[in-house]
Amino acid sequence: MKEQLEAIQVEALEKIAGTDEVKALQEIRVAYLGKKGSLTGVLKGMGKLSKEERPVIGEIANKVRDTITAALDEKSEKLEQEALEKQLEAEAIDITLPGKPVNQGGPHLLTSIVEEIEDLFIGMGYEVREGPEVETDYFNFEALNLPKNHPARDMQDTFYITNELLMRTHTSPVQARTMQEYKGEKPFKMICPGKVYRRDNDDATHSHQFTQIEGLYVDKNVRMSDLKGTLDVFAKKMFGEDREIRLRPSFFPFTEPSVEMDISCKVCHGEGCSVCKGTGWIEILGGGMVHPRVLEMAGYNPKEYSGFAFGMGPERIAMLKYGVNDIRAFYTNDKRFLKQYHQA
Ligand code: DAH
């Protein structure tokens, strides 16, 4: 029996040494040490041994089992280690390779301009408001002193949805909405940026959809000089401290008197050149003193309250500030155009 055990050990160790596969090791373990394995088979015959032989053979058998187990464990650890090393080698990352560039976006030029204007007016105590782009005829026109069939409606070619619903042609309806909300009782300052729509054919200076910023200040004793001072601060902050403004008489149904504001041309400083078409001035926005009827319709007593209002196009301001010569550039989203205005 002793020889039999020793032969099993020799045979098992040979097989272990001769294999390079984890699966084969597993089979060897079952073949020798498993329930039906050869070592187990020999041990089952121990019952037939004499009392004296039993502990001797038992000891040998234990040694054989321990030796085979140890050899199996050692080999399987070695194979696992080798497999791991192979895997690490195969999956190795070359950290010296140059990375793929990440395309970083940034705010659209128009967004930056609108935010810059918002910041300026917030600093002067204005709140920023919004209004619906699908607007009623009442707020877009009637509440602004433009009754049905008023010829001045033609100034703004309109996308009608129904007889009473339309795409707002300007941000001025938010004036009437805000005054109504404050119920004719509260003084306030607000600006409202947003999209507006006109039935225009798109070209270098027209777009069927563009942006406006409306401004409105209602209080007791608001005067034309307040409007002029506010617009002067605005023009100097946006275009430079050396720019002058002038107000020209104009007409809007919702303001009386109405004005248009020009700034001095930065190229010729008022001398006259091709940029300002020889006039020395560039038109920026419209405004005026809120018409008493507009105040009244929205619930403010025009004998007690007065106000100024203005409306401007951020596209036009961005075009003048950065020398963009086609309004469509804001909407066609050519990355080469947009990227120029991303701040680092
Ligand atoms: N709503 C006018 C337009 O779209 C711009 C404007 C002019 C707004 C005068 C005003 C204003 O608030 O007082 O052409």
mmCIF file of N, CA, C and O and ligand atoms in Angstrom, residues 144 155-156 169-173 175 196 198 210 212-216 227 251-260 285-290 308-313, ligand 1:
data_model
loop_
_atom_site.group_PDB
_atom_site.id
_atom_site.type_symbol
_atom_site.label_atom_id
_atom_site.label_comp_id
_atom_site.label_asym_id
_atom_site.label_seq_id
_atom_site.Cartn_x
_atom_site.Cartn_y
_atom_site.Cartn_z
ATOM 1 N N LEU A 144 -51.333 99.133 -26.868
ATOM 2 C CA LEU A 144 -50.225 100.050 -27.137
ATOM 3 C C LEU A 144 -50.698 101.191 -28.050
ATOM 4 O O LEU A 144 -49.922 101.789 -28.791
ATOM 5 N N MET A 155 -46.450 99.230 -40.059
ATOM 6 C CA MET A 155 -45.010 99.323 -39.782
ATOM 7 C C MET A 155 -44.444 97.951 -39.394
ATOM 8 O O MET A 155 -43.259 97.712 -39.496
ATOM 9 N N GLN A 156 -45.320 97.088 -38.916
ATOM 10 C CA GLN A 156 -44.863 95.785 -38.443
ATOM 11 C C GLN A 156 -45.667 94.684 -39.108
ATOM 12 O O GLN A 156 -46.760 94.353 -38.666
ATOM 13 N N THR A 169 -44.801 91.002 -32.646
ATOM 14 C CA THR A 169 -43.937 91.698 -33.601
ATOM 15 C C THR A 169 -42.878 92.528 -32.882
ATOM 16 O O THR A 169 -41.969 93.067 -33.500
ATOM 17 N N HIS A 170 -43.062 92.686 -31.583
ATOM 18 C CA HIS A 170 -42.091 93.426 -30.763
ATOM 19 C C HIS A 170 -42.230 92.984 -29.306
ATOM 20 O O HIS A 170 -43.154 92.211 -28.988
ATOM 21 N N THR A 171 -41.319 93.447 -28.451
ATOM 22 C CA THR A 171 -41.422 93.061 -27.035
ATOM 23 C C THR A 171 -42.266 94.074 -26.257
ATOM 24 O O THR A 171 -42.478 93.902 -25.058
ATOM 25 N N SER A 172 -42.785 95.094 -26.975
ATOM 26 C CA SER A 172 -43.577 96.125 -26.284
ATOM 27 C C SER A 172 -44.822 95.598 -25.562
ATOM 28 O O SER A 172 -45.218 96.190 -24.553
ATOM 29 N N PRO A 173 -45.483 94.503 -26.028
ATOM 30 C CA PRO A 173 -46.650 94.035 -25.266
ATOM 31 C C PRO A 173 -46.334 93.751 -23.800
ATOM 32 O O PRO A 173 -47.222 93.845 -22.938
ATOM 33 N N GLN A 175 -44.760 95.617 -21.889
ATOM 34 C CA GLN A 175 -45.028 96.879 -21.166
ATOM 35 C C GLN A 175 -46.431 96.824 -20.582
ATOM 36 O O GLN A 175 -46.644 97.050 -19.387
ATOM 37 N N VAL A 196 -38.833 88.074 -31.346
ATOM 38 C CA VAL A 196 -39.985 88.691 -32.007
ATOM 39 C C VAL A 196 -40.000 88.248 -33.472
ATOM 40 O O VAL A 196 -38.993 87.747 -33.986
ATOM 41 N N ARG A 198 -41.448 88.952 -37.633
ATOM 42 C CA ARG A 198 -42.037 89.856 -38.642
ATOM 43 C C ARG A 198 -42.079 89.155 -39.981
ATOM 44 O O ARG A 198 -41.161 88.381 -40.314
ATOM 45 N N PHE A 210 -36.185 87.799 -34.895
ATOM 46 C CA PHE A 210 -34.995 88.447 -34.331
ATOM 47 C C PHE A 210 -35.236 88.735 -32.855
ATOM 48 O O PHE A 210 -36.199 88.218 -32.266
ATOM 49 N N GLN A 212 -35.419 91.430 -29.453
ATOM 50 C CA GLN A 212 -35.557 92.820 -28.989
ATOM 51 C C GLN A 212 -35.376 92.869 -27.480
ATOM 52 O O GLN A 212 -35.570 91.865 -26.785
ATOM 53 N N ILE A 213 -35.003 94.038 -27.004
ATOM 54 C CA ILE A 213 -35.049 94.281 -25.556
ATOM 55 C C ILE A 213 -35.883 95.532 -25.342
ATOM 56 O O ILE A 213 -35.623 96.581 -25.924
ATOM 57 N N GLU A 214 -36.906 95.360 -24.542
ATOM 58 C CA GLU A 214 -37.813 96.450 -24.230
ATOM 59 C C GLU A 214 -37.400 97.022 -22.884
ATOM 60 O O GLU A 214 -36.941 96.286 -22.010
ATOM 61 N N GLY A 215 -37.558 98.313 -22.695
ATOM 62 C CA GLY A 215 -37.300 98.901 -21.380
ATOM 63 C C GLY A 215 -38.469 99.792 -21.004
ATOM 64 O O GLY A 215 -39.072 100.434 -21.872
ATOM 65 N N LEU A 216 -38.817 99.802 -19.722
ATOM 66 C CA LEU A 216 -39.936 100.646 -19.283
ATOM 67 C C LEU A 216 -39.693 101.080 -17.848
ATOM 68 O O LEU A 216 -39.349 100.273 -16.981
ATOM 69 N N LEU A 227 -34.868 109.664 -19.459
ATOM 70 C CA LEU A 227 -34.649 108.745 -20.584
ATOM 71 C C LEU A 227 -33.297 109.036 -21.222
ATOM 72 O O LEU A 227 -32.507 108.123 -21.479
ATOM 73 N N PHE A 251 -41.785 108.869 -34.525
ATOM 74 C CA PHE A 251 -43.169 108.534 -34.196
ATOM 75 C C PHE A 251 -43.315 107.065 -33.815
ATOM 76 O O PHE A 251 -42.859 106.169 -34.535
ATOM 77 N N PHE A 252 -43.901 106.826 -32.670
ATOM 78 C CA PHE A 252 -44.417 105.504 -32.298
ATOM 79 C C PHE A 252 -45.768 105.750 -31.656
ATOM 80 O O PHE A 252 -45.917 106.723 -30.906
ATOM 81 N N PRO A 253 -46.754 104.904 -31.932
ATOM 82 C CA PRO A 253 -48.094 105.161 -31.386
ATOM 83 C C PRO A 253 -48.142 105.093 -29.862
ATOM 84 O O PRO A 253 -49.028 105.673 -29.241
ATOM 85 N N PHE A 254 -47.180 104.355 -29.266
ATOM 86 C CA PHE A 254 -47.250 104.127 -27.815
ATOM 87 C C PHE A 254 -46.421 105.114 -27.006
ATOM 88 O O PHE A 254 -46.364 105.015 -25.789
ATOM 89 N N THR A 255 -45.741 106.048 -27.675
ATOM 90 C CA THR A 255 -44.983 107.069 -26.942
ATOM 91 C C THR A 255 -45.315 108.457 -27.495
ATOM 92 O O THR A 255 -45.579 108.618 -28.677
ATOM 93 N N GLU A 256 -45.299 109.439 -26.615
ATOM 94 C CA GLU A 256 -45.516 110.829 -27.037
ATOM 95 C C GLU A 256 -44.817 111.751 -26.052
ATOM 96 O O GLU A 256 -45.201 111.790 -24.899
ATOM 97 N N PRO A 257 -43.788 112.490 -26.402
ATOM 98 C CA PRO A 257 -43.153 112.448 -27.712
ATOM 99 C C PRO A 257 -42.334 111.160 -27.917
ATOM 100 O O PRO A 257 -41.962 110.491 -26.959
ATOM 101 N N SER A 258 -42.043 110.883 -29.190
ATOM 102 C CA SER A 258 -41.231 109.708 -29.531
ATOM 103 C C SER A 258 -39.883 110.175 -30.071
ATOM 104 O O SER A 258 -39.794 111.231 -30.688
ATOM 105 N N VAL A 259 -38.891 109.336 -29.834
ATOM 106 C CA VAL A 259 -37.546 109.702 -30.319
ATOM 107 C C VAL A 259 -36.854 108.484 -30.932
ATOM 108 O O VAL A 259 -37.237 107.344 -30.675
ATOM 109 N N GLU A 260 -35.843 108.784 -31.720
ATOM 110 C CA GLU A 260 -34.902 107.746 -32.092
ATOM 111 C C GLU A 260 -33.545 108.196 -31.573
ATOM 112 O O GLU A 260 -33.233 109.393 -31.597
ATOM 113 N N LEU A 285 -31.742 102.909 -31.489
ATOM 114 C CA LEU A 285 -32.999 102.410 -30.916
ATOM 115 C C LEU A 285 -34.092 103.466 -30.945
ATOM 116 O O LEU A 285 -33.842 104.631 -31.259
ATOM 117 N N GLY A 286 -35.322 103.016 -30.591
ATOM 118 C CA GLY A 286 -36.467 103.928 -30.502
ATOM 119 C C GLY A 286 -36.947 104.011 -29.069
ATOM 120 O O GLY A 286 -36.756 103.082 -28.280
ATOM 121 N N GLY A 287 -37.574 105.133 -28.738
ATOM 122 C CA GLY A 287 -38.083 105.274 -27.374
ATOM 123 C C GLY A 287 -38.970 106.496 -27.263
ATOM 124 O O GLY A 287 -39.358 107.086 -28.277
ATOM 125 N N GLY A 288 -39.281 106.856 -26.034
ATOM 126 C CA GLY A 288 -40.088 108.051 -25.825
ATOM 127 C C GLY A 288 -40.769 108.019 -24.477
ATOM 128 O O GLY A 288 -40.512 107.135 -23.654
ATOM 129 N N MET A 289 -41.650 109.014 -24.278
ATOM 130 C CA MET A 289 -42.432 109.057 -23.042
ATOM 131 C C MET A 289 -43.712 108.251 -23.266
ATOM 132 O O MET A 289 -44.403 108.444 -24.276
ATOM 133 N N VAL A 290 -44.011 107.360 -22.337
ATOM 134 C CA VAL A 290 -45.176 106.469 -22.519
ATOM 135 C C VAL A 290 -46.437 107.313 -22.756
ATOM 136 O O VAL A 290 -46.723 108.266 -22.011
ATOM 137 N N PHE A 308 -41.015 106.406 -19.140
ATOM 138 C CA PHE A 308 -40.349 106.360 -20.440
ATOM 139 C C PHE A 308 -40.191 104.908 -20.867
ATOM 140 O O PHE A 308 -40.212 103.987 -20.033
ATOM 141 N N ALA A 309 -40.061 104.729 -22.184
ATOM 142 C CA ALA A 309 -39.917 103.365 -22.724
ATOM 143 C C ALA A 309 -38.924 103.421 -23.868
ATOM 144 O O ALA A 309 -38.695 104.481 -24.460
ATOM 145 N N PHE A 310 -38.313 102.279 -24.102
ATOM 146 C CA PHE A 310 -37.425 102.187 -25.265
ATOM 147 C C PHE A 310 -37.398 100.741 -25.752
ATOM 148 O O PHE A 310 -37.735 99.819 -25.002
ATOM 149 N N GLY A 311 -37.036 100.574 -27.014
ATOM 150 C CA GLY A 311 -36.927 99.224 -27.566
ATOM 151 C C GLY A 311 -35.733 99.168 -28.492
ATOM 152 O O GLY A 311 -35.505 100.095 -29.277
ATOM 153 N N MET A 312 -34.958 98.105 -28.346
ATOM 154 C CA MET A 312 -33.743 98.008 -29.174
ATOM 155 C C MET A 312 -33.567 96.583 -29.699
ATOM 156 O O MET A 312 -34.150 95.640 -29.175
ATOM 157 N N GLY A 313 -32.749 96.452 -30.736
ATOM 158 C CA GLY A 313 -32.451 95.140 -31.309
ATOM 159 C C GLY A 313 -31.019 94.735 -30.993
ATOM 160 O O GLY A 313 -30.080 95.325 -31.525
HETATM 161 N N1 DAH B 1 -41.610 98.399 -30.458
HETATM 162 C C1 DAH B 1 -40.816 99.243 -31.338
HETATM 163 C C2 DAH B 1 -40.434 98.448 -32.581
HETATM 164 O O1 DAH B 1 -40.494 97.270 -32.561
HETATM 165 C C3 DAH B 1 -39.575 99.703 -30.652
HETATM 166 C C4 DAH B 1 -39.903 100.683 -29.601
HETATM 167 C C5 DAH B 1 -39.984 102.009 -29.888
HETATM 168 C C6 DAH B 1 -40.177 100.270 -28.324
HETATM 169 C C7 DAH B 1 -40.305 102.934 -28.944
HETATM 170 C C8 DAH B 1 -40.495 101.174 -27.344
HETATM 171 C C9 DAH B 1 -40.562 102.507 -27.671
HETATM 172 O O2 DAH B 1 -40.751 100.838 -26.082
HETATM 173 O O3 DAH B 1 -40.883 103.411 -26.728
HETATM 174 O O4 DAH B 1 -40.045 99.022 -33.541
#
